Short mmCIF file of N, CA and C in Angstrom, two decimals:
data_model
loop_
_atom_site.label_atom_id
_atom_site.label_comp_id
_atom_site.label_asym_id
_atom_site.label_seq_id
_atom_site.Cartn_x
_atom_site.Cartn_y
_atom_site.Cartn_z
N UNK A 1 0.84 -1.18 0.00
CA UNK A 1 0.00 0.00 0.00
C UNK A 1 0.89 1.25 0.00
N UNK A 2 0.60 2.16 -0.87
CA UNK A 2 1.40 3.37 -1.00
C UNK A 2 1.09 4.34 0.13
N UNK A 3 2.10 5.11 0.48
CA UNK A 3 1.91 6.14 1.49
C UNK A 3 1.11 7.30 0.90
N UNK A 4 0.48 8.05 1.77
CA UNK A 4 -0.25 9.23 1.33
C UNK A 4 0.73 10.38 1.13
N UNK A 5 0.25 11.44 0.51
CA UNK A 5 1.05 12.63 0.31
C UNK A 5 1.59 13.13 1.65
N UNK A 6 0.73 13.22 2.64
CA UNK A 6 1.11 13.72 3.96
C UNK A 6 2.18 12.83 4.60
N UNK A 7 2.03 11.53 4.47
CA UNK A 7 3.00 10.60 5.05
C UNK A 7 4.37 10.74 4.36
N UNK A 8 4.35 10.91 3.07
CA UNK A 8 5.61 11.08 2.34
C UNK A 8 6.28 12.39 2.73
N UNK A 9 5.52 13.48 2.75
CA UNK A 9 6.10 14.78 3.08
C UNK A 9 6.55 14.85 4.54
N UNK A 10 5.98 14.04 5.40
CA UNK A 10 6.39 14.01 6.81
C UNK A 10 7.80 13.44 6.96
N UNK A 11 8.31 12.79 5.94
CA UNK A 11 9.65 12.20 5.99
C UNK A 11 10.74 13.17 5.53
N UNK A 12 10.40 14.43 5.35
CA UNK A 12 11.37 15.40 4.85
C UNK A 12 12.62 15.51 5.70
N UNK A 13 12.50 15.45 6.99
CA UNK A 13 13.66 15.62 7.85
C UNK A 13 14.23 14.29 8.34
N UNK A 14 13.74 13.20 7.78
CA UNK A 14 14.22 11.88 8.16
C UNK A 14 15.15 11.38 7.07
N UNK A 15 16.44 11.38 7.35
CA UNK A 15 17.39 10.87 6.37
C UNK A 15 18.50 10.13 7.09
N UNK A 16 19.01 9.17 6.39
CA UNK A 16 20.06 8.33 6.96
C UNK A 16 21.31 9.16 7.23
N UNK A 17 21.93 8.89 8.35
CA UNK A 17 23.19 9.55 8.69
C UNK A 17 24.06 8.57 9.45
N UNK A 18 25.35 8.79 9.36
CA UNK A 18 26.31 7.91 10.03
C UNK A 18 27.33 8.76 10.78
N UNK A 19 27.80 8.24 11.91
CA UNK A 19 28.87 8.95 12.60
C UNK A 19 30.20 8.72 11.89
N UNK A 20 31.01 9.75 11.85
CA UNK A 20 32.33 9.68 11.23
C UNK A 20 33.33 10.24 12.23
N UNK A 21 34.33 9.43 12.54
CA UNK A 21 35.37 9.89 13.46
C UNK A 21 36.42 10.66 12.66
N UNK A 22 36.52 11.93 12.96
CA UNK A 22 37.52 12.79 12.34
C UNK A 22 38.45 13.22 13.47
N UNK A 23 39.68 12.67 13.52
CA UNK A 23 40.56 12.91 14.66
C UNK A 23 40.67 14.38 15.06
N UNK A 24 40.68 15.26 14.09
CA UNK A 24 40.84 16.68 14.40
C UNK A 24 39.62 17.30 15.08
N UNK A 25 38.43 16.71 14.86
CA UNK A 25 37.19 17.33 15.32
C UNK A 25 36.30 16.43 16.18
N UNK A 26 36.66 15.17 16.31
CA UNK A 26 35.81 14.24 17.06
C UNK A 26 34.82 13.56 16.13
N UNK A 27 33.71 13.13 16.70
CA UNK A 27 32.70 12.42 15.92
C UNK A 27 31.73 13.41 15.30
N UNK A 28 31.66 13.40 13.99
CA UNK A 28 30.70 14.20 13.24
C UNK A 28 29.68 13.27 12.62
N UNK A 29 28.57 13.82 12.21
CA UNK A 29 27.55 13.03 11.52
C UNK A 29 27.46 13.48 10.08
N UNK A 30 27.47 12.51 9.18
CA UNK A 30 27.38 12.75 7.75
C UNK A 30 26.07 12.14 7.28
N UNK A 31 25.34 12.87 6.43
CA UNK A 31 24.00 12.44 6.03
C UNK A 31 23.90 12.16 4.54
N UNK A 32 22.88 11.39 4.21
CA UNK A 32 22.51 11.20 2.80
C UNK A 32 22.04 12.54 2.27
N UNK A 33 22.29 12.77 1.01
CA UNK A 33 21.80 13.97 0.36
C UNK A 33 20.27 13.94 0.29
N UNK A 34 19.66 15.08 0.44
CA UNK A 34 18.26 15.23 0.04
C UNK A 34 18.29 15.43 -1.48
N UNK A 35 17.13 15.44 -2.09
CA UNK A 35 17.07 15.70 -3.53
C UNK A 35 17.66 17.08 -3.83
N UNK A 36 17.35 18.05 -2.99
CA UNK A 36 17.88 19.41 -3.17
C UNK A 36 19.39 19.42 -3.00
N UNK A 37 19.91 18.68 -2.00
CA UNK A 37 21.35 18.60 -1.79
C UNK A 37 22.05 18.00 -3.00
N UNK A 38 21.46 16.98 -3.58
CA UNK A 38 22.07 16.32 -4.74
C UNK A 38 22.15 17.30 -5.91
N UNK A 39 21.09 18.06 -6.11
CA UNK A 39 21.11 19.08 -7.16
C UNK A 39 22.18 20.13 -6.86
N UNK A 40 22.26 20.53 -5.61
CA UNK A 40 23.27 21.53 -5.20
C UNK A 40 24.68 20.98 -5.41
N UNK A 41 24.89 19.69 -5.09
CA UNK A 41 26.18 19.04 -5.32
C UNK A 41 26.57 19.16 -6.79
N UNK A 42 25.64 18.83 -7.67
CA UNK A 42 25.94 18.89 -9.10
C UNK A 42 26.18 20.33 -9.54
N UNK A 43 25.45 21.28 -8.97
CA UNK A 43 25.66 22.69 -9.30
C UNK A 43 27.03 23.16 -8.82
N UNK A 44 27.43 22.72 -7.62
CA UNK A 44 28.75 23.09 -7.10
C UNK A 44 29.85 22.58 -8.02
N UNK A 45 29.73 21.34 -8.43
CA UNK A 45 30.77 20.71 -9.24
C UNK A 45 30.86 21.32 -10.63
N UNK A 46 29.73 21.69 -11.20
CA UNK A 46 29.74 22.22 -12.56
C UNK A 46 29.78 23.74 -12.60
N UNK A 47 29.64 24.38 -11.46
CA UNK A 47 29.55 25.83 -11.46
C UNK A 47 28.28 26.30 -12.15
N UNK A 48 27.30 25.40 -12.26
CA UNK A 48 26.03 25.73 -12.91
C UNK A 48 26.09 25.67 -14.42
N UNK A 49 27.22 25.22 -14.96
CA UNK A 49 27.38 25.14 -16.41
C UNK A 49 27.61 23.68 -16.79
N UNK A 50 26.59 23.00 -17.33
CA UNK A 50 26.74 21.59 -17.70
C UNK A 50 27.96 21.36 -18.59
N UNK A 51 28.69 20.29 -18.31
CA UNK A 51 29.87 19.96 -19.09
C UNK A 51 31.15 20.62 -18.61
N UNK A 52 31.05 21.47 -17.63
CA UNK A 52 32.23 22.16 -17.09
C UNK A 52 32.54 21.61 -15.71
N UNK A 53 33.73 21.87 -15.24
CA UNK A 53 34.15 21.45 -13.90
C UNK A 53 34.56 22.68 -13.11
N UNK A 54 34.02 22.78 -11.92
CA UNK A 54 34.38 23.86 -11.01
C UNK A 54 35.06 23.24 -9.80
N UNK A 55 36.35 23.40 -9.66
CA UNK A 55 37.06 22.81 -8.54
C UNK A 55 37.37 23.82 -7.43
N UNK A 56 36.92 25.04 -7.58
CA UNK A 56 37.21 26.07 -6.59
C UNK A 56 36.51 25.73 -5.27
N UNK A 57 37.31 25.35 -4.29
CA UNK A 57 36.83 25.07 -2.94
C UNK A 57 35.72 24.02 -2.93
N UNK A 58 35.75 23.10 -3.87
CA UNK A 58 34.65 22.15 -4.06
C UNK A 58 34.47 21.24 -2.84
N UNK A 59 35.55 20.75 -2.23
CA UNK A 59 35.41 19.86 -1.09
C UNK A 59 34.72 20.56 0.08
N UNK A 60 35.12 21.78 0.32
CA UNK A 60 34.51 22.53 1.43
C UNK A 60 33.03 22.79 1.17
N UNK A 61 32.71 23.12 -0.07
CA UNK A 61 31.30 23.37 -0.40
C UNK A 61 30.46 22.11 -0.23
N UNK A 62 30.99 20.97 -0.66
CA UNK A 62 30.26 19.72 -0.52
C UNK A 62 30.15 19.32 0.96
N UNK A 63 31.20 19.59 1.72
CA UNK A 63 31.16 19.28 3.16
C UNK A 63 30.01 20.01 3.85
N UNK A 64 29.69 21.23 3.41
CA UNK A 64 28.58 21.95 4.03
C UNK A 64 27.26 21.22 3.85
N UNK A 65 27.14 20.44 2.79
CA UNK A 65 25.92 19.67 2.53
C UNK A 65 25.88 18.37 3.32
N UNK A 66 27.04 17.84 3.63
CA UNK A 66 27.12 16.50 4.23
C UNK A 66 27.06 16.47 5.75
N UNK A 67 27.68 17.43 6.41
CA UNK A 67 27.78 17.38 7.88
C UNK A 67 26.49 17.89 8.50
N UNK A 68 25.93 17.06 9.38
CA UNK A 68 24.67 17.40 10.04
C UNK A 68 24.81 17.26 11.55
N UNK A 69 23.89 17.90 12.25
CA UNK A 69 23.79 17.72 13.70
C UNK A 69 23.14 16.38 13.97
N UNK A 70 23.11 15.97 15.22
CA UNK A 70 22.53 14.67 15.57
C UNK A 70 21.07 14.56 15.15
N UNK A 71 20.36 15.68 15.07
CA UNK A 71 18.95 15.64 14.68
C UNK A 71 18.75 15.65 13.17
N UNK A 72 19.85 15.67 12.41
CA UNK A 72 19.77 15.61 10.95
C UNK A 72 19.75 16.95 10.27
N UNK A 73 19.71 18.04 11.01
CA UNK A 73 19.76 19.37 10.39
C UNK A 73 21.19 19.70 10.01
N UNK A 74 21.35 20.47 8.96
CA UNK A 74 22.69 20.84 8.51
C UNK A 74 23.44 21.60 9.58
N UNK A 75 24.68 21.24 9.81
CA UNK A 75 25.52 21.93 10.77
C UNK A 75 26.02 23.25 10.18
N UNK A 76 26.34 23.23 8.90
CA UNK A 76 26.95 24.38 8.24
C UNK A 76 26.01 25.00 7.21
N UNK A 77 26.18 26.28 7.02
CA UNK A 77 25.49 27.00 5.95
C UNK A 77 26.40 27.04 4.73
N UNK A 78 25.85 27.32 3.57
CA UNK A 78 26.65 27.44 2.36
C UNK A 78 27.78 28.47 2.54
N UNK A 79 27.48 29.51 3.28
CA UNK A 79 28.46 30.59 3.48
C UNK A 79 29.65 30.15 4.34
N UNK A 80 29.56 29.01 5.00
CA UNK A 80 30.68 28.51 5.80
C UNK A 80 31.76 27.85 4.95
N UNK A 81 31.52 27.67 3.67
CA UNK A 81 32.47 26.95 2.81
C UNK A 81 33.84 27.63 2.76
N UNK A 82 33.87 28.94 2.76
CA UNK A 82 35.16 29.63 2.72
C UNK A 82 35.99 29.29 3.95
N UNK A 83 35.38 29.28 5.13
CA UNK A 83 36.10 28.94 6.36
C UNK A 83 36.49 27.47 6.38
N UNK A 84 35.60 26.61 5.93
CA UNK A 84 35.91 25.17 5.88
C UNK A 84 37.07 24.92 4.94
N UNK A 85 37.16 25.70 3.88
CA UNK A 85 38.25 25.57 2.92
C UNK A 85 39.62 25.83 3.53
N UNK A 86 39.66 26.45 4.68
CA UNK A 86 40.93 26.72 5.36
C UNK A 86 41.27 25.66 6.40
N UNK A 87 40.43 24.64 6.52
CA UNK A 87 40.69 23.56 7.48
C UNK A 87 41.64 22.53 6.88
N UNK A 88 42.13 21.65 7.72
CA UNK A 88 43.04 20.58 7.32
C UNK A 88 42.42 19.74 6.20
N UNK A 89 43.16 19.55 5.13
CA UNK A 89 42.62 18.84 3.97
C UNK A 89 42.30 17.38 4.28
N UNK A 90 43.09 16.73 5.13
CA UNK A 90 42.80 15.33 5.47
C UNK A 90 41.48 15.21 6.23
N UNK A 91 41.21 16.15 7.12
CA UNK A 91 39.97 16.12 7.89
C UNK A 91 38.76 16.33 6.96
N UNK A 92 38.86 17.30 6.07
CA UNK A 92 37.76 17.55 5.15
C UNK A 92 37.59 16.37 4.20
N UNK A 93 38.69 15.78 3.77
CA UNK A 93 38.60 14.62 2.87
C UNK A 93 37.94 13.44 3.56
N UNK A 94 38.16 13.26 4.86
CA UNK A 94 37.50 12.18 5.61
C UNK A 94 35.98 12.36 5.58
N UNK A 95 35.54 13.60 5.68
CA UNK A 95 34.10 13.90 5.60
C UNK A 95 33.58 13.57 4.20
N UNK A 96 34.31 14.00 3.19
CA UNK A 96 33.91 13.76 1.80
C UNK A 96 33.85 12.26 1.52
N UNK A 97 34.88 11.53 1.94
CA UNK A 97 34.93 10.09 1.69
C UNK A 97 33.72 9.38 2.32
N UNK A 98 33.42 9.72 3.57
CA UNK A 98 32.28 9.09 4.25
C UNK A 98 30.97 9.48 3.58
N UNK A 99 30.86 10.75 3.20
CA UNK A 99 29.64 11.20 2.54
C UNK A 99 29.43 10.57 1.18
N UNK A 100 30.51 10.44 0.42
CA UNK A 100 30.39 9.80 -0.89
C UNK A 100 29.98 8.34 -0.73
N UNK A 101 30.56 7.66 0.24
CA UNK A 101 30.22 6.25 0.46
C UNK A 101 28.74 6.12 0.83
N UNK A 102 28.28 6.94 1.76
CA UNK A 102 26.88 6.88 2.19
C UNK A 102 25.93 7.20 1.05
N UNK A 103 26.32 8.11 0.18
CA UNK A 103 25.46 8.52 -0.92
C UNK A 103 25.64 7.69 -2.18
N UNK A 104 26.44 6.63 -2.08
CA UNK A 104 26.63 5.74 -3.22
C UNK A 104 27.40 6.37 -4.35
N UNK A 105 28.26 7.32 -4.00
CA UNK A 105 29.09 7.98 -5.00
C UNK A 105 30.49 7.39 -4.94
N UNK A 106 31.09 7.19 -6.08
CA UNK A 106 32.45 6.67 -6.07
C UNK A 106 33.44 7.84 -6.11
N UNK A 107 34.69 7.53 -6.14
CA UNK A 107 35.71 8.58 -6.14
C UNK A 107 35.68 9.42 -7.40
N UNK A 108 34.97 8.94 -8.43
CA UNK A 108 34.84 9.69 -9.67
C UNK A 108 33.59 10.56 -9.68
N UNK A 109 32.93 10.70 -8.53
CA UNK A 109 31.65 11.41 -8.47
C UNK A 109 31.76 12.84 -8.97
N UNK A 110 32.84 13.50 -8.68
CA UNK A 110 33.01 14.87 -9.15
C UNK A 110 33.02 14.90 -10.68
N UNK A 111 33.75 13.97 -11.27
CA UNK A 111 33.81 13.91 -12.73
C UNK A 111 32.48 13.48 -13.33
N UNK A 112 31.79 12.53 -12.66
CA UNK A 112 30.51 12.06 -13.16
C UNK A 112 29.47 13.17 -13.14
N UNK A 113 29.51 14.02 -12.13
CA UNK A 113 28.54 15.12 -12.05
C UNK A 113 28.69 16.06 -13.23
N UNK A 114 29.90 16.19 -13.72
CA UNK A 114 30.14 17.07 -14.87
C UNK A 114 29.45 16.54 -16.12
N UNK A 115 29.38 15.22 -16.26
CA UNK A 115 28.80 14.60 -17.44
C UNK A 115 27.29 14.74 -17.47
N UNK A 116 26.67 14.92 -16.30
CA UNK A 116 25.18 14.98 -16.22
C UNK A 116 24.65 16.35 -16.50
#
């Protein structure tokens, strides 16, 4: 039996998340992308221009989408990407790696997003 519209929309803030141990910061939570987050991911990677690649601070921008509080709300705003870009690259990469794994993205995800 299919869920009703109301039941489906009630699941908006319910998304899978996993704890990730980042030695520099402790245990963070990384979440599955929402549909909007996935679109934003692709926009970040392409700079909004299909077929192009935008690598400017891309890891930090994607990290803002992935790291959530224990209740599943985003920890960071898009505007935090500049500050995150100044953090240790290994720590940010640990977040990206865990987020890509949870979202079923491989290490070529950045390149694949360009093709779409």
